[in-house]
Amino acid sequence: ANQSLGEALRLSYRLLQVGIAALVVTFLVSGFQTVDEGAAGVKTLFGAIEGPPGDEVLPPGLHPSWPYPVGQIVTVELKRLVEVNDAFWPRYRRGEKTLEEATDAADITRHLQPGEDGSLVTAGGDLAHLLIQAEYVVEDPVSMMRTLRPALVPTVVRRAIERGAVAAAARLTLEELTELREAPEIAVLEESQRVLDELGCGVRIASVVLPVRTAPLAVRKNYAEVLTKREQAKTAIDRARQEAAARLTQAAGPVAAADLIRLINEYESALTLRDDAGADAALAGLGERLAARDVGGESAMIVARAEAALSARRSELAREV
């Protein structure tokens, strides 16, 4: 019995030794970690960043390290897309699934609810709604780790973009925010980057896209009609300018029309101010300009008829004399 008990104890001790050795090997091997493509690794020892200055970042691949909790290789995703879909967007009511459905159901009597409906205040005091898509790049993983925990980076970037959007909207009117193509996106990017630079976290906003920019839904409902009227006004203005150019060309030719209008305005201003000397000088200049060779159209014909009449009158007076 004693011999059997001794052999059992020796076997148990050997198994315990093998188990301890296996645990030690497993513990040491667990320090090897892989850094995936599109990421960077930073080796830490007791929570502090390890490595010579400027050489702390590990490239993708398998790297040795002290096992956790003694050491660790913290992987940092270098590029990521962030979307801001709720901060500045109204909440759809029941039965509304798309922007068009929400716009059709919008009513000026249904006010935005703080805490539920997101919005922005523009430079003119108007409200606006935005959807934002941004991509950020971690340019300095070491600075990022010294400032933030890797898991918090997307949240911090999202908050910086929200703050940048508020600041950018305060510099733009509702028309500029909704109609300009690149200026609002550049403004949001610059303001967001300024927030991240103040943190010194080594993160750069690579791009900002505003896929949807709109006035409040109750306003947007009639905004299409406003745009139609605006286009009609532009067309009418262009037609009026073309007609004015045609009339000026017909009156004095394409070259002299602008000079004649300027001289006429100077003459009328002098008359309004009761400046007789100035009016006489402007009238004399106007006469000289009308007699120039580059004056065409009806003005040239009138001047030619006047000169012909003057010549005929002089001949008549000469005969009478």
CSV table of C-alpha atoms in Angstrom, one decimal:
chain,number,residue,atom,x,y,z
A,1,ALA,CA,0.0,0.0,0.0
A,2,ASN,CA,2.8,2.4,0.9
A,3,GLN,CA,4.6,1.5,-2.4
A,4,SER,CA,1.5,2.1,-4.4
A,5,LEU,CA,0.9,5.4,-2.6
A,6,GLY,CA,4.5,6.5,-3.3
A,7,GLU,CA,4.2,5.6,-7.0
A,8,ALA,CA,0.9,7.5,-7.3
A,9,LEU,CA,2.5,10.6,-5.6
A,10,ARG,CA,5.5,10.5,-7.9
A,11,LEU,CA,3.2,10.2,-11.0
A,12,SER,CA,1.1,13.1,-9.8
A,13,TYR,CA,4.2,15.2,-9.2
A,14,ARG,CA,5.5,14.4,-12.7
A,15,LEU,CA,2.1,15.3,-14.2
A,16,LEU,CA,2.1,18.5,-12.1
A,17,GLN,CA,5.6,19.4,-13.4
A,18,VAL,CA,4.5,18.7,-17.0
A,19,GLY,CA,1.4,20.9,-16.5
A,20,ILE,CA,3.4,23.7,-15.0
A,21,ALA,CA,5.9,23.5,-17.8
A,22,ALA,CA,3.0,23.6,-20.3
A,23,LEU,CA,1.5,26.6,-18.6
A,24,VAL,CA,4.9,28.4,-18.6
A,25,VAL,CA,5.4,27.7,-22.4
A,26,THR,CA,1.8,28.8,-23.1
A,27,PHE,CA,2.3,32.0,-21.1
A,28,LEU,CA,5.5,32.8,-23.0
A,29,VAL,CA,4.1,31.9,-26.4
A,30,SER,CA,1.0,34.1,-25.7
A,31,GLY,CA,3.2,37.1,-26.0
A,32,PHE,CA,3.4,36.7,-29.7
A,33,GLN,CA,0.8,38.8,-31.4
A,34,THR,CA,-0.1,39.6,-35.0
A,35,VAL,CA,-0.6,43.1,-36.4
A,36,ASP,CA,-3.0,42.9,-39.3
A,37,GLU,CA,-2.7,44.8,-42.6
A,38,GLY,CA,-4.1,48.3,-42.4
A,39,ALA,CA,-3.1,48.6,-38.7
A,40,ALA,CA,-0.1,49.4,-36.6
A,41,GLY,CA,1.1,48.0,-33.4
A,42,VAL,CA,2.6,49.6,-30.3
A,43,LYS,CA,4.4,47.5,-27.8
A,44,THR,CA,3.8,48.3,-24.1
A,45,LEU,CA,5.5,47.1,-20.9
A,46,PHE,CA,3.5,47.5,-17.7
A,47,GLY,CA,1.3,50.0,-19.5
A,48,ALA,CA,4.2,52.2,-20.8
A,49,ILE,CA,5.1,52.4,-24.5
A,50,GLU,CA,8.2,50.4,-25.1
A,51,GLY,CA,10.9,51.1,-27.8
A,52,PRO,CA,13.4,53.8,-28.7
A,53,PRO,CA,11.9,57.2,-29.7
A,54,GLY,CA,10.7,57.2,-33.3
A,55,ASP,CA,10.7,53.4,-33.5
A,56,GLU,CA,7.8,52.5,-31.3
A,57,VAL,CA,5.4,51.6,-34.1
A,58,LEU,CA,5.4,48.0,-35.3
A,59,PRO,CA,4.5,47.1,-38.9
A,60,PRO,CA,2.0,44.4,-39.9
A,61,GLY,CA,3.2,40.9,-39.1
A,62,LEU,CA,4.0,38.6,-36.1
A,63,HIS,CA,5.9,40.2,-33.3
A,64,PRO,CA,7.1,38.9,-29.9
A,65,SER,CA,6.2,40.7,-26.7
A,66,TRP,CA,5.9,40.0,-23.0
A,67,PRO,CA,2.6,38.2,-22.2
A,68,TYR,CA,-0.3,40.1,-20.7
A,69,PRO,CA,-0.5,41.6,-18.1
A,70,VAL,CA,3.2,42.2,-18.1
A,71,GLY,CA,3.3,43.4,-21.7
A,72,GLN,CA,1.0,43.8,-24.7
A,73,ILE,CA,1.0,44.8,-28.3
A,74,VAL,CA,-1.8,47.3,-28.8
A,75,THR,CA,-3.1,47.3,-32.4
A,76,VAL,CA,-4.3,50.6,-33.9
A,77,GLU,CA,-6.6,50.8,-36.9
A,78,LEU,CA,-5.0,53.4,-39.2
A,79,LYS,CA,-8.0,54.3,-41.3
A,80,ARG,CA,-11.7,54.2,-40.6
A,81,LEU,CA,-15.0,55.6,-41.8
A,82,VAL,CA,-17.2,57.5,-39.3
A,83,GLU,CA,-20.9,58.4,-40.0
A,84,VAL,CA,-22.9,61.1,-38.2
A,85,ASN,CA,-26.5,60.1,-38.9
A,86,ASP,CA,-28.5,61.2,-35.9
A,87,ALA,CA,-26.9,64.4,-34.4
A,88,PHE,CA,-28.3,66.8,-37.0
A,89,TRP,CA,-31.1,64.7,-38.6
A,90,PRO,CA,-34.8,64.8,-37.7
A,91,ARG,CA,-36.4,61.7,-36.2
A,92,TYR,CA,-38.9,60.1,-38.6
A,93,ARG,CA,-42.4,59.6,-37.3
A,94,ARG,CA,-44.4,56.4,-37.5
A,95,GLY,CA,-44.9,55.3,-41.1
A,96,GLU,CA,-42.0,57.5,-42.4
A,97,LYS,CA,-39.1,55.5,-43.9
A,98,THR,CA,-37.6,57.9,-46.4
A,99,LEU,CA,-36.7,61.6,-46.7
A,100,GLU,CA,-39.4,62.1,-49.3
A,101,GLU,CA,-42.1,60.5,-47.1
A,102,ALA,CA,-41.0,62.6,-44.1
A,103,THR,CA,-41.1,65.7,-46.3
A,104,ASP,CA,-44.6,65.0,-47.6
A,105,ALA,CA,-45.8,64.5,-44.1
A,106,ALA,CA,-44.0,67.6,-42.7
A,107,ASP,CA,-46.1,70.4,-41.3
A,108,ILE,CA,-45.0,73.8,-39.9
A,109,THR,CA,-47.2,73.2,-36.8
A,110,ARG,CA,-45.1,70.1,-35.9
A,111,HIS,CA,-42.1,71.6,-34.2
A,112,LEU,CA,-38.7,70.0,-33.7
A,113,GLN,CA,-38.3,68.3,-30.4
A,114,PRO,CA,-35.0,69.0,-28.6
A,115,GLY,CA,-33.3,65.7,-27.7
A,116,GLU,CA,-35.1,63.8,-30.4
A,117,ASP,CA,-34.7,65.9,-33.6
A,118,GLY,CA,-31.2,67.0,-34.6
A,119,SER,CA,-30.5,70.3,-36.3
A,120,LEU,CA,-28.0,73.0,-36.9
A,121,VAL,CA,-28.2,76.8,-36.7
A,122,THR,CA,-26.8,78.6,-39.7
A,123,ALA,CA,-25.4,82.1,-40.0
A,124,GLY,CA,-28.7,83.7,-40.8
A,125,GLY,CA,-30.5,82.0,-37.8
A,126,ASP,CA,-32.1,79.3,-40.0
A,127,LEU,CA,-32.2,75.7,-39.1
A,128,ALA,CA,-30.7,72.9,-41.3
A,129,HIS,CA,-30.2,69.2,-41.3
A,130,LEU,CA,-27.1,67.2,-42.3
A,131,LEU,CA,-25.8,63.7,-42.8
A,132,ILE,CA,-22.1,63.4,-42.5
A,133,GLN,CA,-19.6,60.8,-43.7
A,134,ALA,CA,-16.0,61.2,-42.8
A,135,GLU,CA,-12.8,59.2,-43.0
A,136,TYR,CA,-10.0,59.6,-40.6
A,137,VAL,CA,-6.4,58.5,-40.6
A,138,VAL,CA,-4.2,57.8,-37.5
A,139,GLU,CA,-0.9,59.4,-38.6
A,140,ASP,CA,0.9,59.1,-35.2
A,141,PRO,CA,-0.2,56.0,-33.2
A,142,VAL,CA,2.1,56.8,-30.4
A,143,SER,CA,0.6,60.3,-29.8
A,144,MET,CA,-2.8,58.8,-30.1
A,145,MET,CA,-2.1,56.2,-27.4
A,146,ARG,CA,-0.7,58.8,-25.1
A,147,THR,CA,-3.8,60.8,-25.5
A,148,LEU,CA,-6.7,58.4,-26.0
A,149,ARG,CA,-7.5,54.7,-25.6
A,150,PRO,CA,-7.8,53.1,-29.0
A,151,ALA,CA,-11.4,52.0,-28.4
A,152,LEU,CA,-12.4,55.7,-27.9
A,153,VAL,CA,-10.9,57.1,-31.1
A,154,PRO,CA,-14.0,56.6,-33.3
A,155,THR,CA,-16.1,58.3,-30.6
A,156,VAL,CA,-13.7,61.2,-30.2
A,157,VAL,CA,-13.5,61.7,-34.0
A,158,ARG,CA,-17.3,61.6,-34.2
A,159,ARG,CA,-17.6,64.2,-31.5
A,160,ALA,CA,-15.0,66.4,-33.2
A,161,ILE,CA,-16.9,66.2,-36.5
A,162,GLU,CA,-20.1,67.2,-34.7
A,163,ARG,CA,-18.5,70.1,-33.1
A,164,GLY,CA,-16.9,71.1,-36.5
A,165,ALA,CA,-20.2,70.9,-38.2
A,166,VAL,CA,-21.8,73.2,-35.6
A,167,ALA,CA,-18.9,75.8,-36.1
A,168,ALA,CA,-19.0,75.5,-39.9
A,169,ALA,CA,-22.8,76.0,-40.1
A,170,ALA,CA,-22.5,79.1,-38.0
A,171,ARG,CA,-20.3,80.6,-40.8
A,172,LEU,CA,-22.7,79.7,-43.6
A,173,THR,CA,-26.2,80.8,-44.5
A,174,LEU,CA,-28.8,78.2,-45.2
A,175,GLU,CA,-28.5,78.8,-48.9
A,176,GLU,CA,-24.8,78.4,-48.9
A,177,LEU,CA,-24.9,75.3,-46.7
A,178,THR,CA,-27.4,73.5,-49.0
A,179,GLU,CA,-26.4,74.7,-52.4
A,180,LEU,CA,-22.6,75.2,-52.4
A,181,ARG,CA,-20.8,72.0,-53.4
A,182,GLU,CA,-17.4,71.9,-51.7
A,183,ALA,CA,-17.3,74.9,-49.4
A,184,PRO,CA,-19.5,73.4,-46.6
A,185,GLU,CA,-17.5,70.1,-46.6
A,186,ILE,CA,-14.2,72.0,-46.5
A,187,ALA,CA,-15.4,74.1,-43.6
A,188,VAL,CA,-16.6,71.0,-41.6
A,189,LEU,CA,-13.2,69.3,-42.3
A,190,GLU,CA,-11.2,72.4,-41.2
A,191,GLU,CA,-13.2,72.9,-38.0
A,192,SER,CA,-13.1,69.2,-37.1
A,193,GLN,CA,-9.4,69.0,-37.6
A,194,ARG,CA,-8.9,72.1,-35.4
A,195,VAL,CA,-10.6,70.2,-32.6
A,196,LEU,CA,-8.4,67.1,-33.0
A,197,ASP,CA,-5.2,69.3,-33.3
A,198,GLU,CA,-6.1,70.9,-30.0
A,199,LEU,CA,-6.1,67.4,-28.4
A,200,GLY,CA,-2.8,66.5,-30.0
A,201,CYS,CA,-4.0,62.9,-30.7
A,202,GLY,CA,-2.2,62.3,-34.0
A,203,VAL,CA,-5.4,61.8,-35.9
A,204,ARG,CA,-6.2,63.6,-39.3
A,205,ILE,CA,-9.5,63.9,-41.0
A,206,ALA,CA,-8.9,62.7,-44.5
A,207,SER,CA,-12.2,63.5,-46.1
A,208,VAL,CA,-15.7,64.8,-45.3
A,209,VAL,CA,-18.8,64.2,-47.4
A,210,LEU,CA,-22.2,65.7,-46.8
A,211,PRO,CA,-24.5,63.4,-48.8
A,212,VAL,CA,-27.7,65.2,-47.7
A,213,ARG,CA,-28.0,68.8,-46.7
A,214,THR,CA,-31.5,70.2,-46.4
A,215,ALA,CA,-33.6,72.9,-44.8
A,216,PRO,CA,-36.2,71.8,-42.2
A,217,LEU,CA,-38.6,69.3,-43.7
A,218,ALA,CA,-41.6,71.7,-43.5
A,219,VAL,CA,-39.5,74.3,-45.4
A,220,ARG,CA,-38.1,71.7,-47.8
A,221,LYS,CA,-41.6,70.8,-48.8
A,222,ASN,CA,-42.0,74.2,-50.6
A,223,TYR,CA,-38.3,74.5,-51.4
A,224,ALA,CA,-38.7,72.9,-54.8
A,225,GLU,CA,-41.1,75.6,-55.8
A,226,VAL,CA,-38.6,78.2,-54.5
A,227,LEU,CA,-35.9,76.7,-56.7
A,228,THR,CA,-38.2,76.7,-59.7
A,229,LYS,CA,-39.0,80.4,-59.2
A,230,ARG,CA,-35.3,81.2,-58.8
A,231,GLU,CA,-34.4,79.4,-62.0
A,232,GLN,CA,-37.2,81.3,-63.8
A,233,ALA,CA,-35.8,84.6,-62.3
A,234,LYS,CA,-32.3,83.7,-63.6
A,235,THR,CA,-33.7,83.0,-67.0
A,236,ALA,CA,-35.6,86.3,-67.1
A,237,ILE,CA,-32.5,88.2,-66.0
A,238,ASP,CA,-30.4,86.5,-68.7
A,239,ARG,CA,-33.0,87.3,-71.3
A,240,ALA,CA,-33.2,90.9,-70.1
A,241,ARG,CA,-29.4,91.2,-70.3
A,242,GLN,CA,-29.4,89.8,-73.8
A,243,GLU,CA,-32.1,92.1,-74.9
A,244,ALA,CA,-30.3,95.1,-73.3
A,245,ALA,CA,-27.1,94.1,-75.1
A,246,ALA,CA,-29.0,93.8,-78.4
A,247,ARG,CA,-30.6,97.2,-77.9
A,248,LEU,CA,-27.3,98.9,-77.0
A,249,THR,CA,-25.6,97.3,-80.0
A,250,GLN,CA,-28.5,98.5,-82.2
A,251,ALA,CA,-28.3,102.0,-80.7
A,252,ALA,CA,-24.5,102.6,-80.7
A,253,GLY,CA,-22.6,99.5,-81.7
A,254,PRO,CA,-21.0,96.9,-79.4
A,255,VAL,CA,-17.9,99.1,-78.6
A,256,ALA,CA,-19.2,102.6,-77.9
A,257,ALA,CA,-22.4,101.7,-76.0
A,258,ALA,CA,-20.7,101.5,-72.6
A,259,ASP,CA,-18.8,104.8,-73.0
A,260,LEU,CA,-21.9,106.6,-74.1
A,261,ILE,CA,-24.0,105.3,-71.2
A,262,ARG,CA,-21.2,106.5,-68.8
A,263,LEU,CA,-21.1,109.9,-70.4
A,264,ILE,CA,-24.9,110.2,-70.3
A,265,ASN,CA,-24.9,109.3,-66.6
A,266,GLU,CA,-22.2,111.9,-65.9
A,267,TYR,CA,-24.3,114.5,-67.8
A,268,GLU,CA,-27.5,113.7,-65.8
A,269,SER,CA,-25.6,113.7,-62.5
A,270,ALA,CA,-24.2,117.1,-63.2
A,271,LEU,CA,-27.7,118.4,-64.1
A,272,THR,CA,-29.1,116.9,-60.9
A,273,LEU,CA,-26.3,118.6,-58.9
A,274,ARG,CA,-26.9,121.9,-60.8
A,275,ASP,CA,-23.3,121.8,-61.9
A,276,ASP,CA,-23.6,123.8,-65.2
A,277,ALA,CA,-19.9,123.7,-65.9
A,278,GLY,CA,-19.8,119.9,-65.3
A,279,ALA,CA,-22.9,119.4,-67.4
A,280,ASP,CA,-21.4,121.4,-70.3
A,281,ALA,CA,-18.1,119.4,-70.1
A,282,ALA,CA,-20.0,116.1,-70.0
A,283,LEU,CA,-22.1,117.2,-73.0
A,284,ALA,CA,-19.1,118.2,-75.0
A,285,GLY,CA,-17.4,114.9,-74.2
A,286,LEU,CA,-20.6,113.1,-75.2
A,287,GLY,CA,-20.6,115.0,-78.5
A,288,GLU,CA,-17.0,114.1,-79.2
A,289,ARG,CA,-17.6,110.4,-78.4
A,290,LEU,CA,-20.7,110.3,-80.7
A,291,ALA,CA,-18.6,111.7,-83.6
A,292,ALA,CA,-16.0,108.9,-83.2
A,293,ARG,CA,-15.6,106.4,-86.0
A,294,ASP,CA,-16.3,103.3,-83.7
A,295,VAL,CA,-19.9,104.5,-83.0
A,296,GLY,CA,-22.4,102.5,-85.0
A,297,GLY,CA,-26.0,101.7,-85.1
A,298,GLU,CA,-28.8,104.3,-84.8
A,299,SER,CA,-26.5,106.8,-83.1
A,300,ALA,CA,-24.2,106.8,-86.1
A,301,MET,CA,-27.1,107.2,-88.5
A,302,ILE,CA,-28.5,110.2,-86.4
A,303,VAL,CA,-25.1,111.8,-86.3
A,304,ALA,CA,-24.6,111.3,-90.0
A,305,ARG,CA,-28.0,112.8,-90.8
A,306,ALA,CA,-27.2,115.7,-88.5
A,307,GLU,CA,-23.9,116.3,-90.2
A,308,ALA,CA,-25.6,116.1,-93.6
A,309,ALA,CA,-28.2,118.6,-92.4
A,310,LEU,CA,-25.5,120.9,-91.0
A,311,SER,CA,-23.5,120.7,-94.3
A,312,ALA,CA,-26.7,121.5,-96.3
A,313,ARG,CA,-27.6,124.4,-94.0
A,314,ARG,CA,-24.1,125.8,-94.3
A,315,SER,CA,-24.2,125.6,-98.1
A,316,GLU,CA,-27.6,127.3,-98.1
A,317,LEU,CA,-26.3,130.1,-95.9
A,318,ALA,CA,-23.2,130.4,-98.1
A,319,ARG,CA,-25.5,130.9,-101.2
A,320,GLU,CA,-27.6,133.4,-99.4
A,321,VAL,CA,-24.5,135.4,-98.3
